[in-house]
Short mmCIF file of C-alpha atoms in Angstrom, two decimals:
data_model
loop_
_atom_site.label_atom_id
_atom_site.label_comp_id
_atom_site.label_asym_id
_atom_site.label_seq_id
_atom_site.Cartn_x
_atom_site.Cartn_y
_atom_site.Cartn_z
CA MET Z 28 161.21 89.27 59.00
CA SER Z 29 163.15 86.01 58.86
CA ASP Z 30 166.56 84.41 59.12
CA ARG Z 31 167.91 82.26 56.33
CA PRO Z 32 166.22 78.85 56.74
CA THR Z 33 168.44 76.06 58.08
CA ILE Z 34 166.28 73.07 57.13
CA PRO Z 35 167.73 69.94 55.53
CA GLN Z 36 167.56 69.05 51.85
CA GLU Z 37 164.58 66.77 51.25
CA TYR Z 38 164.34 64.04 48.63
CA VAL Z 39 161.84 61.97 46.73
CA ASP Z 40 162.79 58.32 47.20
CA TRP Z 41 161.30 54.96 48.15
CA ARG Z 42 160.02 56.43 51.43
CA THR Z 43 157.87 59.10 49.78
CA LYS Z 44 154.26 58.03 50.28
CA GLY Z 45 152.14 58.36 47.17
CA VAL Z 46 155.13 58.66 44.82
CA TRP Z 47 156.38 55.53 43.04
CA TRP Z 48 160.15 56.08 43.02
CA PRO Z 49 162.23 52.88 43.26
CA GLY Z 50 165.28 54.56 41.69
CA GLU Z 51 167.93 56.87 43.08
CA PRO Z 52 166.72 59.79 45.25
CA ILE Z 53 166.19 63.21 43.68
CA THR Z 54 165.59 66.52 45.44
CA LEU Z 55 162.10 67.98 45.72
CA LYS Z 56 163.17 70.83 43.43
CA GLU Z 57 164.42 68.36 40.81
CA PHE Z 58 161.22 66.36 41.01
CA ALA Z 59 159.03 69.48 40.67
CA ALA Z 60 161.07 70.57 37.63
CA ARG Z 61 159.99 67.39 35.81
CA ARG Z 62 156.42 68.81 35.66
CA GLU Z 63 154.85 65.40 36.01
CA ASN Z 64 151.12 64.97 35.46
CA LEU Z 65 149.17 63.74 38.45
CA PHE Z 66 147.53 60.93 36.46
CA THR Z 67 150.33 59.85 34.12
CA GLY Z 68 153.37 60.54 36.30
CA PRO Z 69 155.10 58.33 38.88
CA PHE Z 70 152.33 58.38 41.48
CA THR Z 71 150.49 55.68 43.35
CA TRP Z 72 147.37 55.77 45.46
CA PRO Z 73 146.45 57.07 47.94
CA LEU Z 74 148.07 60.46 47.50
CA MET Z 75 147.35 63.84 49.05
CA VAL Z 76 148.07 66.93 46.95
CA LEU Z 77 147.77 70.69 47.31
CA ARG Z 78 145.92 72.72 44.68
CA GLU Z 79 148.03 75.78 43.78
CA SER Z 80 145.15 78.04 42.73
CA ALA Z 81 143.32 77.46 46.01
CA LEU Z 82 146.46 78.10 48.06
CA GLN Z 83 147.03 81.44 46.32
CA ARG Z 84 143.40 82.40 46.79
CA ASN Z 85 143.34 81.57 50.50
CA VAL Z 86 146.62 83.27 51.41
CA ALA Z 87 145.58 86.43 49.56
CA ALA Z 88 142.13 86.47 51.19
CA LEU Z 89 143.34 86.58 54.80
CA ALA Z 90 146.22 88.91 53.99
CA ASP Z 91 143.69 91.35 52.56
CA PHE Z 92 141.24 90.82 55.43
CA THR Z 93 143.74 91.47 58.21
CA GLU Z 94 145.25 94.49 56.46
CA ARG Z 95 141.83 96.05 55.83
CA HIS Z 96 140.76 95.54 59.42
CA GLY Z 97 143.93 96.75 61.12
CA LEU Z 98 144.94 93.43 62.65
CA LEU Z 99 148.41 92.00 63.02
CA PHE Z 100 148.42 88.42 61.77
CA ALA Z 101 150.33 85.48 63.23
CA PRO Z 102 148.69 82.47 61.53
CA HIS Z 103 149.01 79.18 63.35
CA GLY Z 104 151.93 77.26 61.86
CA LYS Z 105 150.69 74.04 63.45
CA THR Z 106 148.22 73.67 60.58
CA SER Z 107 150.83 72.75 57.99
CA MET Z 108 154.28 72.81 59.64
CA ALA Z 109 155.44 73.35 56.06
CA PRO Z 110 158.12 76.03 55.62
CA ASP Z 111 157.11 76.65 51.99
CA LEU Z 112 153.55 77.50 53.03
CA ILE Z 113 154.69 79.53 56.03
CA ARG Z 114 156.97 81.53 53.73
CA ARG Z 115 153.95 82.31 51.54
CA GLN Z 116 152.05 83.58 54.59
CA LEU Z 117 154.93 85.79 55.70
CA ASP Z 118 155.54 87.09 52.18
CA ALA Z 119 151.86 88.04 52.00
CA GLY Z 120 152.27 90.28 55.05
CA ALA Z 121 151.85 88.11 58.16
CA TRP Z 122 153.44 89.77 61.21
CA GLY Z 123 154.71 86.43 62.53
CA ILE Z 124 153.75 82.79 63.06
CA SER Z 125 152.01 81.08 65.98
CA ALA Z 126 153.07 77.74 67.41
CA ALA Z 127 151.51 75.25 69.81
CA THR Z 128 154.53 73.45 71.32
CA PRO Z 129 158.18 74.19 72.12
CA ASN Z 130 159.27 71.83 69.34
CA GLN Z 131 157.20 73.84 66.89
CA VAL Z 132 158.94 77.00 68.09
CA LEU Z 133 162.30 75.35 67.42
CA ALA Z 134 161.10 74.27 63.98
CA GLN Z 135 159.87 77.80 63.18
CA ARG Z 136 163.31 79.14 64.02
CA ARG Z 137 164.85 76.62 61.61
CA PHE Z 138 162.31 77.81 59.03
CA GLY Z 139 163.76 81.31 59.50
CA VAL Z 140 160.83 82.90 61.37
CA ARG Z 141 161.77 85.84 63.59
CA ARG Z 142 158.40 86.58 65.24
CA ILE Z 143 156.90 83.58 67.00
CA LEU Z 144 153.90 83.47 69.31
CA LEU Z 145 153.70 80.26 71.33
CA ALA Z 146 149.96 80.04 71.99
CA ASN Z 147 150.40 77.84 75.02
CA GLU Z 148 151.90 77.74 78.49
CA LEU Z 149 155.59 76.89 78.69
CA LEU Z 150 157.17 75.47 81.85
CA ASP Z 151 159.91 73.30 80.30
CA PRO Z 152 163.24 74.55 81.73
CA GLY Z 153 165.28 73.41 78.74
CA ALA Z 154 163.04 75.08 76.19
CA LEU Z 155 162.86 78.26 78.29
CA ARG Z 156 166.66 78.45 78.59
CA TRP Z 157 166.96 77.99 74.82
CA MET Z 158 164.48 80.84 74.31
CA ALA Z 159 166.55 83.12 76.55
CA GLU Z 160 169.70 82.21 74.62
CA GLU Z 161 168.00 82.79 71.24
CA LEU Z 162 166.79 86.23 72.33
CA ASN Z 163 170.33 87.21 73.24
CA ARG Z 164 171.75 85.74 70.04
CA ASP Z 165 169.32 87.53 67.72
CA PRO Z 166 168.35 91.08 68.70
CA GLU Z 167 165.59 91.11 66.04
CA LEU Z 168 163.89 87.98 67.39
CA GLU Z 169 160.49 88.35 69.07
CA LEU Z 170 159.16 85.45 71.16
CA LEU Z 171 155.89 85.51 73.10
CA PHE Z 172 154.34 82.72 75.16
CA TYR Z 173 151.53 82.23 77.67
CA VAL Z 174 151.46 82.07 81.45
CA ASP Z 175 148.40 81.42 83.62
CA SER Z 176 149.99 80.60 86.99
CA ALA Z 177 152.62 81.67 89.49
CA GLU Z 178 154.43 78.43 88.65
CA GLY Z 179 154.62 79.39 85.00
CA VAL Z 180 156.04 82.79 85.89
CA ALA Z 181 158.58 81.20 88.24
CA ALA Z 182 159.72 78.73 85.58
CA ALA Z 183 160.27 81.57 83.10
CA SER Z 184 162.15 83.66 85.65
CA ALA Z 185 164.41 80.76 86.61
CA ALA Z 186 165.39 80.25 82.96
CA ALA Z 187 165.84 83.91 82.04
CA ASP Z 188 169.25 85.49 81.65
CA PRO Z 189 169.42 88.24 84.31
CA LYS Z 190 171.79 90.23 82.09
CA GLY Z 191 169.96 89.56 78.84
CA ARG Z 192 166.64 90.34 77.23
CA PRO Z 193 163.55 89.47 79.28
CA LEU Z 194 161.20 86.66 78.41
CA GLN Z 195 157.97 88.31 77.23
CA VAL Z 196 154.73 86.67 78.30
CA LEU Z 197 151.03 87.00 77.58
CA VAL Z 198 148.71 86.26 80.49
CA GLU Z 199 146.09 83.86 79.20
CA ARG Z 200 142.37 84.04 79.92
CA GLY Z 201 140.41 80.81 79.57
CA VAL Z 202 136.81 79.74 80.01
CA PRO Z 203 135.23 77.60 82.77
CA GLY Z 204 135.45 73.94 81.84
CA GLY Z 205 137.84 74.77 79.02
CA ARG Z 206 141.53 74.23 78.70
CA THR Z 207 144.31 76.55 79.96
CA GLY Z 208 143.98 80.18 81.05
CA CYS Z 209 142.98 82.17 84.13
CA ARG Z 210 139.27 81.91 84.87
CA THR Z 211 138.76 85.39 86.34
CA ARG Z 212 140.21 88.88 85.94
CA GLU Z 213 141.43 88.75 89.51
CA GLN Z 214 143.46 85.63 88.75
CA LEU Z 215 144.80 87.17 85.54
CA LEU Z 216 145.95 90.32 87.31
CA ALA Z 217 147.57 88.28 90.09
CA VAL Z 218 149.59 86.32 87.53
CA ALA Z 219 150.49 89.58 85.77
CA GLY Z 220 151.64 91.05 89.07
CA ALA Z 221 153.82 88.00 89.69
CA ALA Z 222 155.35 88.46 86.24
CA VAL Z 223 156.09 92.14 86.92
CA ALA Z 224 157.88 91.17 90.13
CA ALA Z 225 159.80 88.26 88.61
CA PRO Z 226 163.35 88.98 87.39
CA GLY Z 227 163.78 88.40 83.67
CA VAL Z 228 160.03 88.28 82.87
CA GLU Z 229 158.00 90.99 81.16
CA PRO Z 230 154.20 90.80 80.80
CA VAL Z 231 153.30 92.46 77.48
CA GLY Z 232 149.63 91.64 77.13
CA VAL Z 233 146.84 89.09 77.29
CA ALA Z 234 145.61 86.26 75.09
CA GLY Z 235 142.74 83.83 74.74
CA TYR Z 236 140.91 81.46 72.44
CA GLU Z 237 137.26 82.10 71.64
CA GLY Z 238 136.68 78.66 70.10
CA PRO Z 239 134.95 77.04 73.11
CA HIS Z 240 132.04 79.46 72.64
CA LYS Z 241 129.52 78.02 70.21
CA ASP Z 242 127.58 81.14 69.29
CA ALA Z 243 128.24 84.78 68.42
CA ASN Z 244 126.96 86.11 71.75
CA GLY Z 245 129.44 83.94 73.64
CA VAL Z 246 132.29 85.06 71.41
CA TRP Z 247 131.33 88.74 71.73
CA GLY Z 248 131.24 88.40 75.50
CA PHE Z 249 134.63 86.70 75.62
CA LEU Z 250 136.28 89.28 73.37
CA ARG Z 251 134.95 92.17 75.41
CA GLU Z 252 135.97 90.52 78.67
CA LEU Z 253 139.47 89.97 77.29
CA ARG Z 254 139.67 93.59 76.17
CA GLY Z 255 138.70 94.61 79.69
CA ASP Z 256 141.46 92.35 81.01
CA ALA Z 257 143.95 94.13 78.76
CA ALA Z 258 142.77 97.53 80.03
CA ALA Z 259 143.08 96.41 83.66
CA LEU Z 260 146.55 94.97 83.01
CA SER Z 261 147.65 98.22 81.39
CA ALA Z 262 146.27 100.33 84.23
CA GLU Z 263 147.95 98.30 86.96
CA HIS Z 264 151.19 97.18 85.35
CA GLY Z 265 151.52 98.58 81.80
CA PRO Z 266 152.31 98.59 78.94
CA ALA Z 267 150.23 101.46 77.62
CA ARG Z 268 149.16 99.45 74.57
CA PRO Z 269 149.21 95.76 75.53
CA VAL Z 270 149.12 92.90 73.07
CA LEU Z 271 145.74 91.21 72.78
CA SER Z 272 145.90 87.94 70.86
CA VAL Z 273 142.89 85.81 69.91
CA GLY Z 274 141.69 83.84 67.00
CA GLY Z 275 140.64 80.56 65.57
CA SER Z 276 139.33 80.17 62.04
CA ALA Z 277 135.58 80.28 62.78
CA TRP Z 278 135.10 83.76 64.28
CA PHE Z 279 137.75 86.08 62.86
CA ASP Z 280 135.03 88.41 61.54
CA LEU Z 281 133.88 89.14 65.10
CA VAL Z 282 137.49 89.59 66.19
CA ALA Z 283 137.90 92.19 63.44
CA GLU Z 284 134.69 94.00 64.44
CA GLU Z 285 135.69 94.17 68.08
CA LEU Z 286 139.46 94.73 67.80
CA GLY Z 287 140.26 95.83 64.26
CA GLY Z 288 142.21 99.09 64.26
CA ALA Z 289 142.12 99.30 68.06
CA GLU Z 290 144.41 101.89 69.59
CA ASP Z 291 144.12 100.68 73.20
CA VAL Z 292 145.50 97.21 72.36
CA LEU Z 293 147.80 95.67 69.78
CA PRO Z 294 145.52 93.01 68.25
CA ILE Z 295 147.17 89.83 66.90
CA LEU Z 296 144.95 87.32 65.09
CA ARG Z 297 146.13 83.68 65.05
CA SER Z 298 143.76 81.94 62.58
CA GLY Z 299 145.65 79.25 60.67
CA ALA Z 300 143.33 76.70 59.03
CA TYR Z 301 142.44 79.17 56.27
CA VAL Z 302 145.67 78.42 54.38
CA THR Z 303 144.11 75.28 52.91
CA HIS Z 304 140.57 75.63 54.25
CA ASP Z 305 138.60 72.37 53.80
CA ASP Z 306 135.41 70.72 52.53
CA GLY Z 307 133.97 69.94 55.96
CA LEU Z 308 134.38 71.70 59.31
CA TYR Z 309 135.57 75.08 58.05
CA ARG Z 310 133.42 75.05 54.93
CA ARG Z 311 130.49 74.89 57.37
CA THR Z 312 131.81 77.40 59.89
CA THR Z 313 133.83 79.93 57.86
CA PRO Z 314 133.13 83.55 58.83
CA TYR Z 315 132.77 84.32 55.14
CA ARG Z 316 129.28 82.81 55.39
CA ARG Z 317 128.40 85.92 57.38
CA MET Z 318 130.40 88.36 55.26
CA PRO Z 319 129.61 90.18 51.99
CA GLU Z 320 132.46 88.39 50.17
CA GLY Z 321 130.49 85.16 50.43
CA PRO Z 322 131.11 81.58 51.60
CA ASP Z 323 133.28 80.63 48.61
CA THR Z 324 135.99 83.22 49.32
CA LEU Z 325 138.19 80.39 50.63
CA ALA Z 326 138.64 77.10 48.78
CA GLY Z 327 139.64 73.62 49.90
CA ALA Z 328 143.25 73.24 48.76
CA LEU Z 329 143.86 69.72 50.08
CA GLU Z 330 142.82 66.86 47.80
CA LEU Z 331 143.10 63.21 48.73
CA TRP Z 332 143.17 60.87 45.73
CA THR Z 333 142.51 57.17 46.16
CA GLN Z 334 141.61 54.21 43.97
CA ILE Z 335 138.50 52.07 44.08
CA THR Z 336 139.84 48.55 44.58
CA SER Z 337 136.64 46.56 45.05
CA VAL Z 338 132.87 46.81 44.54
CA PRO Z 339 131.94 43.65 46.42
CA GLU Z 340 128.18 44.22 46.67
CA GLU Z 341 125.49 46.60 45.52
CA GLY Z 342 125.75 49.98 47.17
CA LEU Z 343 129.22 49.34 48.64
CA ALA Z 344 132.64 50.20 47.28
CA ILE Z 345 136.04 49.89 48.94
CA ALA Z 346 138.82 52.41 48.36
CA ALA Z 347 142.52 52.05 49.14
CA MET Z 348 142.62 54.71 51.84
CA GLY Z 349 142.38 54.60 55.60
CA ARG Z 350 143.30 56.22 58.88
CA ARG Z 351 146.98 56.21 57.90
CA GLU Z 352 146.18 58.63 55.09
CA ALA Z 353 142.99 60.45 56.08
CA ASN Z 354 142.01 62.28 59.26
CA GLU Z 355 138.54 61.73 60.71
CA ASP Z 356 138.48 63.74 63.95
CA GLN Z 357 136.02 66.28 62.49
CA GLY Z 358 134.28 64.01 60.03
CA TYR Z 359 135.20 61.60 57.26
CA PRO Z 360 136.68 62.80 53.96
CA ILE Z 361 134.14 64.17 51.49
CA PRO Z 362 133.96 62.59 47.99
CA ARG Z 363 134.26 65.15 45.19
CA ALA Z 364 134.65 63.41 41.83
CA LEU Z 365 135.35 60.11 40.12
CA ARG Z 366 137.97 59.80 37.41
CA ARG Z 367 137.52 56.90 35.04
CA ALA Z 368 140.30 54.84 33.47
CA ASP Z 369 139.77 56.69 30.17
CA GLY Z 370 140.23 60.08 31.87
CA GLY Z 371 136.56 60.97 31.99
CA VAL Z 372 135.32 62.70 35.13
CA ALA Z 373 131.97 62.15 36.85
CA SER Z 374 130.47 63.70 39.94
CA ALA Z 375 130.72 61.73 43.17
CA HIS Z 376 127.67 63.51 44.59
CA GLY Z 377 125.85 61.17 46.94
CA VAL Z 378 128.86 58.92 47.55
CA GLU Z 379 129.66 58.86 51.26
CA VAL Z 380 132.54 57.57 53.34
CA THR Z 381 130.97 55.56 56.17
CA GLY Z 382 134.04 54.07 57.82
CA LEU Z 383 137.82 53.79 57.78
CA ASP Z 384 140.15 50.92 58.62
CA ASP Z 385 143.91 51.38 58.63
CA HIS Z 386 144.10 51.21 54.81
CA HIS Z 387 140.51 50.77 53.60
CA ALA Z 388 137.61 53.18 53.21
CA TYR Z 389 133.99 52.02 53.10
CA LEU Z 390 131.88 53.95 50.61
CA ARG Z 391 128.10 54.05 50.44
CA VAL Z 392 127.22 54.40 46.75
CA PRO Z 393 123.75 55.53 45.65
CA ALA Z 394 122.01 53.61 42.90
CA ASP Z 395 122.35 56.42 40.37
CA VAL Z 396 126.19 56.60 40.66
CA GLU Z 397 128.34 54.04 38.88
CA VAL Z 398 131.58 53.12 40.65
CA ARG Z 399 133.98 50.58 39.12
CA PRO Z 400 137.22 48.99 40.36
CA GLY Z 401 140.13 51.05 39.06
CA ASP Z 402 138.28 54.38 39.23
CA LEU Z 403 140.10 57.16 41.03
CA LEU Z 404 138.20 59.11 43.67
CA SER Z 405 139.00 62.68 44.70
CA LEU Z 406 138.06 63.66 48.24
CA GLY Z 407 138.23 66.82 50.28
CA ILE Z 408 139.03 66.69 53.98
CA SER Z 409 137.58 68.13 57.17
CA HIS Z 410 139.96 69.95 59.55
CA PRO Z 411 143.35 70.56 57.89
CA CYS Z 412 145.20 70.73 61.22
CA THR Z 413 145.04 66.94 61.52
CA ALA Z 414 145.48 66.15 57.82
CA PHE Z 415 148.99 67.42 57.07
CA ASP Z 416 150.78 65.32 59.68
CA ARG Z 417 150.00 62.10 57.77
CA TRP Z 418 152.04 63.29 54.78
CA ARG Z 419 155.76 64.10 54.85
CA ILE Z 420 155.80 65.27 51.23
CA LEU Z 421 152.87 66.76 49.27
CA PRO Z 422 152.90 67.57 45.55
CA VAL Z 423 151.44 70.94 44.56
CA VAL Z 424 149.42 70.77 41.34
CA ASP Z 425 148.13 73.50 39.05
CA ASP Z 426 144.73 73.48 37.37
CA THR Z 427 146.04 71.27 34.55
CA ASP Z 428 146.98 68.66 37.21
CA THR Z 429 150.68 69.30 36.59
CA VAL Z 430 153.02 69.13 39.59
CA VAL Z 431 154.58 72.57 40.04
CA ASP Z 432 156.11 72.23 43.49
CA MET Z 433 156.78 69.74 46.28
CA VAL Z 434 156.08 70.71 49.89
CA ALA Z 435 157.72 69.09 52.92
CA THR Z 436 156.17 69.02 56.39
CA TYR Z 437 157.91 68.79 59.77
CA PHE Z 438 155.75 67.30 62.53
#
């Protein structure tokens, strides 16, 4: 399933945000072995951590879901770009890993991944030539990427090795007004035909993203249209059982109902945000709200800890956290709990982040909640895909708040 990883040794040192380490560098493994406590160890605020119990829960949930529903699973690696988390996903049974950019494909290869689905068009000659070389170097490697134009097919053909393995492509279907992808079946079949005729290129299926549709009826319609595209592709050009890849993290239940266990297509789900879930966007939109398992099947595994540095006026507190540490594209971080200087914990219910500067957060504090300078505040985040890239190193803590691992990211 994977090569031996070829990633560099990473260290805790003066550059490690959220860790106070003015001394000599030590490896992440050495630091984790110290079993430092989050609140008494060498940490400074703000700091983002991963909760081990939530990670285990989330990885197991989607592994079970995809296995039960007969779906291959290639979770989107762009969410974390963390080889330790990607290894957990593969070890739990994921077929492969999805990527969004050529650089992410290169990184996944360094992580040791042997099945990579680039869920995007690729027209970069250098990256395409590297792909062709990698396919010839490693006979077990599988690489898929999108095309939606004759130009994309031509770029792939020009980079392919005429004596080597073909570059395998998925013809993408998009939606009007959306991003990439053919807008009609006629366009999709024309691109597929160009790929069949192009030396060194092999169309192996179709792909799409149902996310632009805001309701179940729209998603159902898109999935059925895409399945019809796959049938038309198979009838005109083969293969007999084409790949059909879809999947964000908000509608994978409908994907399973429509495509789970399908024999006419090879369904590959790409949902990735589940690995850490969140306390905002995906807590509101998780498919588990519609499923018997219930909305709490997944848990927010990312925690952002910050310190209250000022309470300058009634109803307002300032925390040492800003855009450099917290994403806000799908809503501000969500306060969870306050930890007092004496170790006592109080609910932060009603406290609200109302704005972020580079390194300051503005908090609206209701009259019935006491917030004091020096208190620590735990927050969940909304949309993990834009949270990880602010943190090069993240401690993993168990339910006693002991650091049990250190995770590196590569954005």
